[in-house]
PDB file of C-alpha atoms in Angstrom:
ATOM      1  CA  MET R  24     -29.037  -3.644  -7.702  1.00  0.00           C
ATOM      2  CA  SER R  25     -25.493  -5.025  -7.447  1.00  0.00           C
ATOM      3  CA  LYS R  26     -23.336  -3.855  -4.575  1.00  0.00           C
ATOM      4  CA  LYS R  27     -20.718  -1.201  -5.200  1.00  0.00           C
ATOM      5  CA  LYS R  28     -17.197  -2.669  -5.355  1.00  0.00           C
ATOM      6  CA  VAL R  29     -14.657  -0.641  -3.384  1.00  0.00           C
ATOM      7  CA  VAL R  30     -10.916  -1.106  -2.925  1.00  0.00           C
ATOM      8  CA  VAL R  31      -9.599   0.771   0.117  1.00  0.00           C
ATOM      9  CA  ALA R  32      -5.857   1.413   0.449  1.00  0.00           C
ATOM     10  CA  LEU R  33      -4.876   2.174   4.050  1.00  0.00           C
ATOM     11  CA  GLY R  34      -1.778   4.340   4.456  1.00  0.00           C
ATOM     12  CA  HIS R  35       0.671   3.898   7.310  1.00  0.00           C
ATOM     13  CA  LYS R  36      -1.026   6.726   9.238  1.00  0.00           C
ATOM     14  CA  ALA R  37      -4.051   4.424   9.544  1.00  0.00           C
ATOM     15  CA  LEU R  38      -1.947   1.672  11.123  1.00  0.00           C
ATOM     16  CA  GLY R  39       0.493   3.472  13.427  1.00  0.00           C
ATOM     17  CA  ALA R  40       4.265   3.074  13.635  1.00  0.00           C
ATOM     18  CA  THR R  41       4.570   0.815  16.700  1.00  0.00           C
ATOM     19  CA  LEU R  42       2.685  -2.250  17.903  1.00  0.00           C
ATOM     20  CA  PRO R  43       0.697  -0.356  20.602  1.00  0.00           C
ATOM     21  CA  GLN R  44      -0.116   2.398  18.110  1.00  0.00           C
ATOM     22  CA  GLN R  45      -1.214  -0.213  15.590  1.00  0.00           C
ATOM     23  CA  GLN R  46      -3.500  -1.934  18.081  1.00  0.00           C
ATOM     24  CA  ASP R  47      -5.302   1.382  18.600  1.00  0.00           C
ATOM     25  CA  ALA R  48      -5.158   2.519  14.975  1.00  0.00           C
ATOM     26  CA  VAL R  49      -6.780  -0.591  13.502  1.00  0.00           C
ATOM     27  CA  LYS R  50      -9.880   0.108  15.586  1.00  0.00           C
ATOM     28  CA  GLY R  51     -10.358   3.384  13.727  1.00  0.00           C
ATOM     29  CA  ALA R  52      -9.673   1.677  10.414  1.00  0.00           C
ATOM     30  CA  ALA R  53     -12.231  -1.026  11.260  1.00  0.00           C
ATOM     31  CA  LYS R  54     -14.865   1.627  12.019  1.00  0.00           C
ATOM     32  CA  ALA R  55     -14.233   3.323   8.657  1.00  0.00           C
ATOM     33  CA  ILE R  56     -14.473  -0.013   6.810  1.00  0.00           C
ATOM     34  CA  ALA R  57     -17.644  -0.949   8.691  1.00  0.00           C
ATOM     35  CA  ASP R  58     -19.224   2.323   7.528  1.00  0.00           C
ATOM     36  CA  LEU R  59     -18.526   1.299   3.919  1.00  0.00           C
ATOM     37  CA  VAL R  60     -19.975  -2.185   4.501  1.00  0.00           C
ATOM     38  CA  GLU R  61     -23.053  -0.592   6.067  1.00  0.00           C
ATOM     39  CA  ALA R  62     -23.364   1.417   2.840  1.00  0.00           C
ATOM     40  CA  ASP R  63     -23.796  -1.962   1.083  1.00  0.00           C
ATOM     41  CA  CYS R  64     -20.353  -2.113  -0.495  1.00  0.00           C
ATOM     42  CA  GLN R  65     -18.202  -5.107  -1.369  1.00  0.00           C
ATOM     43  CA  VAL R  66     -14.850  -4.164   0.145  1.00  0.00           C
ATOM     44  CA  ILE R  67     -11.242  -5.176  -0.439  1.00  0.00           C
ATOM     45  CA  ILE R  68      -8.619  -3.655   1.862  1.00  0.00           C
ATOM     46  CA  SER R  69      -4.959  -3.154   1.038  1.00  0.00           C
ATOM     47  CA  HIS R  70      -2.554  -1.601   3.494  1.00  0.00           C
ATOM     48  CA  SER R  71       0.863  -0.088   3.995  1.00  0.00           C
ATOM     49  CA  ASN R  72       3.563  -1.955   5.907  1.00  0.00           C
ATOM     50  CA  ALA R  73       6.434   0.541   5.838  1.00  0.00           C
ATOM     51  CA  PRO R  74       7.115   0.887   9.597  1.00  0.00           C
ATOM     52  CA  GLN R  75       6.258  -2.760  10.270  1.00  0.00           C
ATOM     53  CA  VAL R  76       8.424  -4.367   7.585  1.00  0.00           C
ATOM     54  CA  GLY R  77      11.274  -2.096   8.637  1.00  0.00           C
ATOM     55  CA  MET R  78      10.967  -3.248  12.254  1.00  0.00           C
ATOM     56  CA  ILE R  79      10.837  -6.901  11.225  1.00  0.00           C
ATOM     57  CA  HIS R  80      13.838  -6.453   8.920  1.00  0.00           C
ATOM     58  CA  THR R  81      15.845  -4.796  11.700  1.00  0.00           C
ATOM     59  CA  ALA R  82      14.886  -7.447  14.255  1.00  0.00           C
ATOM     60  CA  MET R  83      15.801 -10.316  11.926  1.00  0.00           C
ATOM     61  CA  ASN R  84      19.153  -8.703  11.126  1.00  0.00           C
ATOM     62  CA  GLU R  85      19.928  -8.220  14.821  1.00  0.00           C
ATOM     63  CA  PHE R  86      19.112 -11.872  15.385  1.00  0.00           C
ATOM     64  CA  GLY R  87      21.448 -12.765  12.538  1.00  0.00           C
ATOM     65  CA  LYS R  88      24.274 -10.766  14.118  1.00  0.00           C
ATOM     66  CA  GLN R  89      23.903 -12.760  17.323  1.00  0.00           C
ATOM     67  CA  HIS R  90      23.727 -16.105  15.520  1.00  0.00           C
ATOM     68  CA  PRO R  91      26.475 -16.372  12.871  1.00  0.00           C
ATOM     69  CA  ASP R  92      25.012 -19.579  11.418  1.00  0.00           C
ATOM     70  CA  TYR R  93      21.673 -17.852  10.769  1.00  0.00           C
ATOM     71  CA  THR R  94      20.862 -16.721   7.217  1.00  0.00           C
ATOM     72  CA  PHE R  95      19.702 -13.091   7.133  1.00  0.00           C
ATOM     73  CA  ALA R  96      15.986 -12.936   6.299  1.00  0.00           C
ATOM     74  CA  PRO R  97      15.248 -11.650   2.786  1.00  0.00           C
ATOM     75  CA  ILE R  98      12.796  -8.779   2.312  1.00  0.00           C
ATOM     76  CA  SER R  99      10.244 -11.176   0.795  1.00  0.00           C
ATOM     77  CA  VAL R 100      10.114 -13.069   4.110  1.00  0.00           C
ATOM     78  CA  CYS R 101       9.833  -9.844   6.127  1.00  0.00           C
ATOM     79  CA  SER R 102       7.014  -8.690   3.841  1.00  0.00           C
ATOM     80  CA  ALA R 103       5.167 -11.980   4.300  1.00  0.00           C
ATOM     81  CA  MET R 104       5.499 -11.665   8.074  1.00  0.00           C
ATOM     82  CA  SER R 105       4.125  -8.130   8.016  1.00  0.00           C
ATOM     83  CA  GLN R 106       1.147  -9.172   5.879  1.00  0.00           C
ATOM     84  CA  GLY R 107       0.392 -11.931   8.352  1.00  0.00           C
ATOM     85  CA  TYR R 108       0.352  -9.964  11.562  1.00  0.00           C
ATOM     86  CA  ILE R 109      -1.130  -6.727  10.184  1.00  0.00           C
ATOM     87  CA  GLY R 110      -3.853  -8.767   8.487  1.00  0.00           C
ATOM     88  CA  ALA R 111      -4.521 -10.679  11.699  1.00  0.00           C
ATOM     89  CA  GLN R 112      -4.960  -7.485  13.707  1.00  0.00           C
ATOM     90  CA  LEU R 113      -7.166  -5.907  11.039  1.00  0.00           C
ATOM     91  CA  SER R 114      -9.274  -9.073  10.837  1.00  0.00           C
ATOM     92  CA  CYS R 115      -9.802  -9.114  14.603  1.00  0.00           C
ATOM     93  CA  ALA R 116     -10.657  -5.413  14.729  1.00  0.00           C
ATOM     94  CA  LEU R 117     -13.120  -5.779  11.851  1.00  0.00           C
ATOM     95  CA  ARG R 118     -14.869  -8.753  13.420  1.00  0.00           C
ATOM     96  CA  ASN R 119     -15.194  -6.851  16.702  1.00  0.00           C
ATOM     97  CA  GLU R 120     -16.621  -3.800  14.926  1.00  0.00           C
ATOM     98  CA  PHE R 121     -19.012  -5.931  12.873  1.00  0.00           C
ATOM     99  CA  HIS R 122     -20.204  -7.626  16.063  1.00  0.00           C
ATOM    100  CA  ARG R 123     -20.715  -4.237  17.714  1.00  0.00           C
ATOM    101  CA  GLN R 124     -22.783  -2.994  14.777  1.00  0.00           C
ATOM    102  CA  ASP R 125     -24.536  -6.332  14.206  1.00  0.00           C
ATOM    103  CA  ILE R 126     -23.111  -6.631  10.669  1.00  0.00           C
ATOM    104  CA  MET R 127     -23.196 -10.126   9.186  1.00  0.00           C
ATOM    105  CA  ARG R 128     -19.981 -10.246   7.153  1.00  0.00           C
ATOM    106  CA  GLU R 129     -16.966 -12.588   7.117  1.00  0.00           C
ATOM    107  CA  VAL R 130     -13.362 -11.367   6.923  1.00  0.00           C
ATOM    108  CA  ALA R 131     -10.550 -13.085   4.992  1.00  0.00           C
ATOM    109  CA  ASN R 132      -6.858 -12.198   5.035  1.00  0.00           C
ATOM    110  CA  VAL R 133      -5.009 -13.286   1.880  1.00  0.00           C
ATOM    111  CA  PRO R 134      -1.184 -13.045   1.920  1.00  0.00           C
ATOM    112  CA  THR R 135      -0.550 -11.833  -1.604  1.00  0.00           C
ATOM    113  CA  HIS R 136       2.220 -12.087  -4.204  1.00  0.00           C
ATOM    114  CA  VAL R 137       2.653  -9.604  -7.042  1.00  0.00           C
ATOM    115  CA  VAL R 138       4.374 -10.292 -10.340  1.00  0.00           C
ATOM    116  CA  VAL R 139       7.216  -7.956 -11.312  1.00  0.00           C
ATOM    117  CA  ASP R 140       9.398  -7.866 -14.411  1.00  0.00           C
ATOM    118  CA  ALA R 141      12.855  -9.363 -13.852  1.00  0.00           C
ATOM    119  CA  ASP R 142      14.171  -6.751 -16.318  1.00  0.00           C
ATOM    120  CA  ASP R 143      12.606  -3.802 -14.482  1.00  0.00           C
ATOM    121  CA  PRO R 144      15.188  -0.954 -14.363  1.00  0.00           C
ATOM    122  CA  ALA R 145      14.644  -0.803 -10.596  1.00  0.00           C
ATOM    123  CA  PHE R 146      16.793  -3.907 -10.221  1.00  0.00           C
ATOM    124  CA  LYS R 147      19.749  -1.897 -11.505  1.00  0.00           C
ATOM    125  CA  ASP R 148      19.123   1.207  -9.413  1.00  0.00           C
ATOM    126  CA  TYR R 149      18.327   0.400  -5.791  1.00  0.00           C
ATOM    127  CA  GLU R 150      16.676   3.414  -4.196  1.00  0.00           C
ATOM    128  CA  LYS R 151      14.071   2.274  -1.624  1.00  0.00           C
ATOM    129  CA  PRO R 152      15.514   2.676   1.918  1.00  0.00           C
ATOM    130  CA  ILE R 153      14.536   0.176   4.590  1.00  0.00           C
ATOM    131  CA  GLY R 154      15.457  -0.746   8.133  1.00  0.00           C
ATOM    132  CA  ALA R 155      17.493   0.959  10.836  1.00  0.00           C
ATOM    133  CA  PHE R 156      19.792   3.925  10.353  1.00  0.00           C
ATOM    134  CA  MET R 157      23.513   3.213  10.587  1.00  0.00           C
ATOM    135  CA  THR R 158      26.761   5.142  10.565  1.00  0.00           C
ATOM    136  CA  GLU R 159      28.735   4.913   7.349  1.00  0.00           C
ATOM    137  CA  SER R 160      31.204   2.429   8.870  1.00  0.00           C
ATOM    138  CA  GLU R 161      28.363   0.286  10.237  1.00  0.00           C
ATOM    139  CA  ALA R 162      26.612   0.371   6.868  1.00  0.00           C
ATOM    140  CA  ARG R 163      29.699  -0.672   4.945  1.00  0.00           C
ATOM    141  CA  ALA R 164      30.359  -3.507   7.401  1.00  0.00           C
ATOM    142  CA  PHE R 165      26.730  -4.593   7.075  1.00  0.00           C
ATOM    143  CA  ALA R 166      26.961  -4.538   3.271  1.00  0.00           C
ATOM    144  CA  LYS R 167      30.153  -6.588   3.350  1.00  0.00           C
ATOM    145  CA  ALA R 168      28.589  -9.185   5.682  1.00  0.00           C
ATOM    146  CA  THR R 169      25.268  -9.502   3.827  1.00  0.00           C
ATOM    147  CA  GLY R 170      25.983  -8.515   0.237  1.00  0.00           C
ATOM    148  CA  ASP R 171      23.200  -5.895   0.450  1.00  0.00           C
ATOM    149  CA  GLN R 172      23.456  -2.375  -0.929  1.00  0.00           C
ATOM    150  CA  VAL R 173      23.520   0.664   1.352  1.00  0.00           C
ATOM    151  CA  ARG R 174      23.150   4.381   0.765  1.00  0.00           C
ATOM    152  CA  GLU R 175      23.092   7.636   2.697  1.00  0.00           C
ATOM    153  CA  ASP R 176      19.461   8.656   3.326  1.00  0.00           C
ATOM    154  CA  SER R 177      18.691  12.383   3.166  1.00  0.00           C
ATOM    155  CA  GLY R 178      21.336  13.420   5.702  1.00  0.00           C
ATOM    156  CA  ARG R 179      19.821  11.209   8.409  1.00  0.00           C
ATOM    157  CA  GLY R 180      22.296   8.335   8.235  1.00  0.00           C
ATOM    158  CA  TRP R 181      22.955   5.246   6.169  1.00  0.00           C
ATOM    159  CA  ARG R 182      20.407   2.523   5.438  1.00  0.00           C
ATOM    160  CA  ARG R 183      19.984  -0.547   3.339  1.00  0.00           C
ATOM    161  CA  VAL R 184      18.380   0.128  -0.060  1.00  0.00           C
ATOM    162  CA  VAL R 185      16.363  -2.307  -2.165  1.00  0.00           C
ATOM    163  CA  PRO R 186      14.699  -2.181  -5.600  1.00  0.00           C
ATOM    164  CA  SER R 187      11.127  -0.949  -6.008  1.00  0.00           C
ATOM    165  CA  PRO R 188       9.884  -2.493  -9.285  1.00  0.00           C
ATOM    166  CA  VAL R 189       6.528  -1.671 -10.851  1.00  0.00           C
ATOM    167  CA  PRO R 190       3.838  -4.298 -10.105  1.00  0.00           C
ATOM    168  CA  GLN R 191       2.458  -6.085 -13.166  1.00  0.00           C
ATOM    169  CA  ASP R 192      -0.127  -8.549 -11.873  1.00  0.00           C
ATOM    170  CA  ILE R 193      -1.511 -10.168  -8.710  1.00  0.00           C
ATOM    171  CA  VAL R 194      -1.005 -13.910  -8.262  1.00  0.00           C
ATOM    172  CA  GLU R 195      -3.930 -14.540  -5.888  1.00  0.00           C
ATOM    173  CA  LEU R 196      -6.362 -12.360  -7.866  1.00  0.00           C
ATOM    174  CA  GLU R 197      -8.954 -15.078  -8.498  1.00  0.00           C
ATOM    175  CA  THR R 198      -8.962 -16.073  -4.826  1.00  0.00           C
ATOM    176  CA  VAL R 199      -9.483 -12.461  -3.778  1.00  0.00           C
ATOM    177  CA  ARG R 200     -12.236 -11.942  -6.337  1.00  0.00           C
ATOM    178  CA  ASP R 201     -14.059 -15.152  -5.351  1.00  0.00           C
ATOM    179  CA  LEU R 202     -13.962 -14.253  -1.662  1.00  0.00           C
ATOM    180  CA  MET R 203     -15.300 -10.778  -2.405  1.00  0.00           C
ATOM    181  CA  GLU R 204     -18.101 -12.173  -4.566  1.00  0.00           C
ATOM    182  CA  ASP R 205     -18.993 -14.571  -1.738  1.00  0.00           C
ATOM    183  CA  GLY R 206     -19.548 -11.592   0.556  1.00  0.00           C
ATOM    184  CA  CYS R 207     -16.254 -11.507   2.459  1.00  0.00           C
ATOM    185  CA  VAL R 208     -14.407  -8.348   3.346  1.00  0.00           C
ATOM    186  CA  VAL R 209     -10.980  -9.228   1.967  1.00  0.00           C
ATOM    187  CA  ILE R 210      -7.584  -8.009   3.162  1.00  0.00           C
ATOM    188  CA  ALA R 211      -5.060  -8.400   0.337  1.00  0.00           C
ATOM    189  CA  ALA R 212      -1.907  -6.980  -1.260  1.00  0.00           C
ATOM    190  CA  GLY R 213      -0.539  -5.764   2.068  1.00  0.00           C
ATOM    191  CA  GLY R 214       2.573  -3.638   1.690  1.00  0.00           C
ATOM    192  CA  GLY R 215       2.216  -3.820  -2.089  1.00  0.00           C
ATOM    193  CA  GLY R 216       2.492  -7.627  -2.005  1.00  0.00           C
ATOM    194  CA  ILE R 217       5.421 -10.027  -1.999  1.00  0.00           C
ATOM    195  CA  PRO R 218       7.210  -9.458  -5.336  1.00  0.00           C
ATOM    196  CA  VAL R 219       7.908 -12.496  -7.509  1.00  0.00           C
ATOM    197  CA  THR R 220       9.222 -13.039 -11.001  1.00  0.00           C
ATOM    198  CA  VAL R 221       7.622 -15.713 -13.162  1.00  0.00           C
ATOM    199  CA  ARG R 222       9.505 -17.686 -15.810  1.00  0.00           C
ATOM    200  CA  ASP R 223       8.191 -20.891 -17.415  1.00  0.00           C
ATOM    201  CA  GLY R 224       5.531 -21.069 -14.719  1.00  0.00           C
ATOM    202  CA  VAL R 225       8.063 -20.917 -11.875  1.00  0.00           C
ATOM    203  CA  HIS R 226       7.476 -18.196  -9.263  1.00  0.00           C
ATOM    204  CA  THR R 227      10.608 -16.840  -7.574  1.00  0.00           C
ATOM    205  CA  ALA R 228      10.465 -14.351  -4.693  1.00  0.00           C
ATOM    206  CA  VAL R 229      12.775 -11.363  -5.109  1.00  0.00           C
ATOM    207  CA  ASP R 230      14.285  -8.921  -2.623  1.00  0.00           C
ATOM    208  CA  ALA R 231      12.292  -5.776  -3.344  1.00  0.00           C
ATOM    209  CA  ILE R 232       9.515  -3.548  -2.067  1.00  0.00           C
ATOM    210  CA  VAL R 233       6.533  -2.693  -4.255  1.00  0.00           C
ATOM    211  CA  ASP R 234       4.485   0.503  -3.877  1.00  0.00           C
ATOM    212  CA  LYS R 235       1.196  -0.481  -2.233  1.00  0.00           C
ATOM    213  CA  ASP R 236      -0.812   2.249  -3.992  1.00  0.00           C
ATOM    214  CA  LEU R 237       0.261   1.039  -7.446  1.00  0.00           C
ATOM    215  CA  THR R 238      -0.621  -2.535  -6.471  1.00  0.00           C
ATOM    216  CA  SER R 239      -3.968  -1.297  -5.125  1.00  0.00           C
ATOM    217  CA  ALA R 240      -4.667   0.342  -8.492  1.00  0.00           C
ATOM    218  CA  ILE R 241      -4.040  -2.964 -10.297  1.00  0.00           C
ATOM    219  CA  LEU R 242      -6.203  -4.801  -7.782  1.00  0.00           C
ATOM    220  CA  ALA R 243      -9.047  -2.304  -8.220  1.00  0.00           C
ATOM    221  CA  TRP R 244      -8.787  -2.539 -12.009  1.00  0.00           C
ATOM    222  CA  ARG R 245      -8.684  -6.338 -12.112  1.00  0.00           C
ATOM    223  CA  VAL R 246     -11.748  -6.797  -9.868  1.00  0.00           C
ATOM    224  CA  ARG R 247     -13.528  -4.025 -11.810  1.00  0.00           C
ATOM    225  CA  ALA R 248     -14.034  -1.907  -8.703  1.00  0.00           C
ATOM    226  CA  ASP R 249     -16.368   1.048  -8.962  1.00  0.00           C
ATOM    227  CA  ILE R 250     -14.080   3.153  -6.836  1.00  0.00           C
ATOM    228  CA  LEU R 251     -10.533   3.142  -5.464  1.00  0.00           C
ATOM    229  CA  VAL R 252     -10.247   4.936  -2.123  1.00  0.00           C
ATOM    230  CA  ILE R 253      -6.727   5.863  -0.999  1.00  0.00           C
ATOM    231  CA  LEU R 254      -6.663   6.909   2.644  1.00  0.00           C
ATOM    232  CA  THR R 255      -3.835   9.123   3.802  1.00  0.00           C
ATOM    233  CA  ALA R 256      -3.048  11.809   6.388  1.00  0.00           C
ATOM    234  CA  VAL R 257      -4.934  14.680   4.720  1.00  0.00           C
ATOM    235  CA  GLU R 258      -8.582  15.156   3.795  1.00  0.00           C
ATOM    236  CA  LYS R 259      -7.787  16.412   0.283  1.00  0.00           C
ATOM    237  CA  VAL R 260      -4.923  16.732  -2.172  1.00  0.00           C
ATOM    238  CA  TYR R 261      -3.323  20.175  -2.215  1.00  0.00           C
ATOM    239  CA  LEU R 262      -1.517  22.308  -4.723  1.00  0.00           C
ATOM    240  CA  ASP R 263       1.465  24.177  -3.231  1.00  0.00           C
ATOM    241  CA  PHE R 264       1.166  21.986  -0.149  1.00  0.00           C
ATOM    242  CA  GLY R 265       2.636  23.596   2.977  1.00  0.00           C
ATOM    243  CA  LYS R 266       2.970  27.010   1.333  1.00  0.00           C
ATOM    244  CA  PRO R 267       0.909  30.166   1.980  1.00  0.00           C
ATOM    245  CA  THR R 268      -0.597  29.622  -1.475  1.00  0.00           C
ATOM    246  CA  GLN R 269      -1.741  26.038  -0.826  1.00  0.00           C
ATOM    247  CA  LYS R 270      -5.102  25.145  -2.333  1.00  0.00           C
ATOM    248  CA  ALA R 271      -7.260  22.082  -1.744  1.00  0.00           C
ATOM    249  CA  LEU R 272      -8.511  20.199  -4.813  1.00  0.00           C
ATOM    250  CA  ASP R 273     -12.081  18.901  -4.822  1.00  0.00           C
ATOM    251  CA  ALA R 274     -11.548  17.057  -8.106  1.00  0.00           C
ATOM    252  CA  MET R 275      -9.182  16.684 -11.048  1.00  0.00           C
ATOM    253  CA  THR R 276      -9.288  14.915 -14.364  1.00  0.00           C
ATOM    254  CA  VAL R 277      -6.529  12.590 -15.519  1.00  0.00           C
ATOM    255  CA  SER R 278      -5.046  15.269 -17.781  1.00  0.00           C
ATOM    256  CA  GLU R 279      -5.119  17.821 -14.962  1.00  0.00           C
ATOM    257  CA  ALA R 280      -3.441  15.341 -12.629  1.00  0.00           C
ATOM    258  CA  ARG R 281      -0.711  14.696 -15.192  1.00  0.00           C
ATOM    259  CA  ALA R 282      -0.114  18.430 -15.597  1.00  0.00           C
ATOM    260  CA  TYR R 283       0.199  18.875 -11.838  1.00  0.00           C
ATOM    261  CA  MET R 284       2.645  15.969 -11.650  1.00  0.00           C
ATOM    262  CA  GLU R 285       4.777  17.507 -14.403  1.00  0.00           C
ATOM    263  CA  GLN R 286       4.826  20.746 -12.390  1.00  0.00           C
ATOM    264  CA  GLY R 287       6.209  18.815  -9.398  1.00  0.00           C
ATOM    265  CA  GLN R 288       3.180  19.575  -7.255  1.00  0.00           C
ATOM    266  CA  PHE R 289       3.177  16.214  -5.462  1.00  0.00           C
ATOM    267  CA  ALA R 290       6.023  14.968  -3.269  1.00  0.00           C
ATOM    268  CA  PRO R 291       7.768  11.732  -4.343  1.00  0.00           C
ATOM    269  CA  GLY R 292       7.283   8.961  -1.803  1.00  0.00           C
ATOM    270  CA  SER R 293       4.248  10.768  -0.394  1.00  0.00           C
ATOM    271  CA  MET R 294       1.360  12.149  -2.479  1.00  0.00           C
ATOM    272  CA  LEU R 295       2.907  11.479  -5.909  1.00  0.00           C
ATOM    273  CA  PRO R 296       2.502   7.653  -5.925  1.00  0.00           C
ATOM    274  CA  LYS R 297      -1.073   8.044  -4.682  1.00  0.00           C
ATOM    275  CA  VAL R 298      -2.017  10.348  -7.550  1.00  0.00           C
ATOM    276  CA  GLN R 299      -0.140   8.109 -10.007  1.00  0.00           C
ATOM    277  CA  ALA R 300      -2.073   5.076  -8.764  1.00  0.00           C
ATOM    278  CA  CYS R 301      -5.415   6.859  -9.119  1.00  0.00           C
ATOM    279  CA  VAL R 302      -4.561   7.933 -12.673  1.00  0.00           C
ATOM    280  CA  LYS R 303      -3.545   4.396 -13.638  1.00  0.00           C
ATOM    281  CA  PHE R 304      -6.789   2.960 -12.264  1.00  0.00           C
ATOM    282  CA  VAL R 305      -9.078   5.538 -13.861  1.00  0.00           C
ATOM    283  CA  GLU R 306      -7.339   5.173 -17.232  1.00  0.00           C
ATOM    284  CA  ALA R 307      -7.497   1.374 -17.139  1.00  0.00           C
ATOM    285  CA  HIS R 308     -11.091   1.091 -15.952  1.00  0.00           C
ATOM    286  CA  LEU R 309     -13.373   3.474 -17.804  1.00  0.00           C
ATOM    287  CA  GLY R 310     -16.198   4.468 -15.510  1.00  0.00           C
ATOM    288  CA  GLY R 311     -14.089   3.858 -12.428  1.00  0.00           C
ATOM    289  CA  ARG R 312     -13.425   6.689 -10.005  1.00  0.00           C
ATOM    290  CA  ALA R 313     -10.721   7.288  -7.428  1.00  0.00           C
ATOM    291  CA  VAL R 314     -10.756   9.312  -4.232  1.00  0.00           C
ATOM    292  CA  ILE R 315      -7.904  10.441  -1.996  1.00  0.00           C
ATOM    293  CA  THR R 316      -8.918  11.435   1.521  1.00  0.00           C
ATOM    294  CA  SER R 317      -8.209  10.767   5.189  1.00  0.00           C
ATOM    295  CA  LEU R 318      -9.300   7.772   7.262  1.00  0.00           C
ATOM    296  CA  ASP R 319     -11.789   9.859   9.233  1.00  0.00           C
ATOM    297  CA  HIS R 320     -13.484  10.952   6.017  1.00  0.00           C
ATOM    298  CA  ALA R 321     -13.567   7.602   4.192  1.00  0.00           C
ATOM    299  CA  ALA R 322     -17.359   7.208   4.117  1.00  0.00           C
ATOM    300  CA  ALA R 323     -17.928  10.875   3.240  1.00  0.00           C
ATOM    301  CA  GLY R 324     -15.326  10.584   0.480  1.00  0.00           C
ATOM    302  CA  LEU R 325     -17.137   7.581  -0.949  1.00  0.00           C
ATOM    303  CA  ARG R 326     -20.360   9.596  -0.985  1.00  0.00           C
ATOM    304  CA  GLY R 327     -18.617  12.441  -2.827  1.00  0.00           C
ATOM    305  CA  GLU R 328     -18.939  14.859   0.093  1.00  0.00           C
ATOM    306  CA  THR R 329     -15.207  15.429   0.594  1.00  0.00           C
ATOM    307  CA  GLY R 330     -11.789  14.245  -0.527  1.00  0.00           C
ATOM    308  CA  THR R 331     -10.222  14.747  -3.947  1.00  0.00           C
ATOM    309  CA  LEU R 332     -11.978  12.924  -6.797  1.00  0.00           C
ATOM    310  CA  ILE R 333      -9.954  11.744  -9.795  1.00  0.00           C
ATOM    311  CA  VAL R 334     -11.937  11.013 -12.940  1.00  0.00           C
ATOM    312  CA  SER R 335     -11.415  10.292 -16.621  1.00  0.00           C
ATOM    313  CA  ASP R 336     -11.266  13.121 -19.152  1.00  0.00           C
ATOM    314  CA  GLU R 337     -14.106  11.461 -21.042  1.00  0.00           C
ATOM    315  CA  LYS R 338     -17.497  12.953 -20.397  1.00  0.00           C
TER     316      LYS R 338
END
C-alpha cells in the first residue's frame, strides 16, 4: 500500500512570535510531524512567517537608517531570510525528535519561489501591512525615503503596506516532489513563498507577500496529496466565533463552506484564507480532503477524530 501524502501548513501560533518562543514552539511542531511520519505518511511542511519576516524587515530598515549608502532590503530578501532560519530550526527540531523516536527519515528544507501574475489587481491596491508601527509623520518620512507605500492600520498606528497577489504556481515543485518520493520530510513554501513574475523564461522577484495557506493548497494539489492539514490556534472551525451562539463544525462540504463565507462567518486575515485554501484544494483534487485543527490535535485530525473536515460535494 502506498503511503498517504500529507501537506501540513503550520500557522504562526505553531512557531511563536519571538526567537526564544520559536525555539520552544518548533519542538511541539516536530512532535506533531513525527506522529504523522509514525503513521506512515509522506509529509511536506509549509509554515507561516508573519512575525519573523516583520522582524527581519524592521531590522534591515533600521540598519538602512544608520547606513545611508545601504539599499533597503526588499520584501523578497526578507522572505528568503525567514525561510532559511525558520526552516533550519524546524529541520533541527525534526531530526532531534526523529532520533528520540528512532525514526529513520531525512529532512530537507527547500527555499521556495511562487509564481504570481504581474497583472494581479493586488499590485494596484496595496493592503498587506508589514513591519513596525510608526506615527503618521514617521510613516510619511519613511515612504519619502524608500518609495514604499504606508497606511494607517486599524487604529494602531501606521505601517508599510505591500501587495498580496494570488499564487499561481510553485517554481521548485519538481524538487519538492522528488524529495518527498525519496522519503524525505520536506519543508517548503515557507511564508507563502518568495513571489516572482515570469516573462519569457525570466524570473523576477517582486515586493509582495503571498498567503501561505493558498500556496499550501496549490502545493497539496500539485503533489496530489491525500490530505491538506492546516494547523491553527483552534481545534475546530466555528460559526459565530466568539459569540454566545458559537458552534463548532465537525465537517462541511465545499458548497456549505462557500455559503458560510458569503455570510461573513470567517474573519479576513484569520480563518477566512484557511477555509478558502481548503476549498480550492478540495475542488482541484477530487478525492482530496482538508482538515483545519490545532497543532496539538494534528494526528487526531488526520485520523478523523477531531478538527473540521472539508470535503467535495460529490458523493
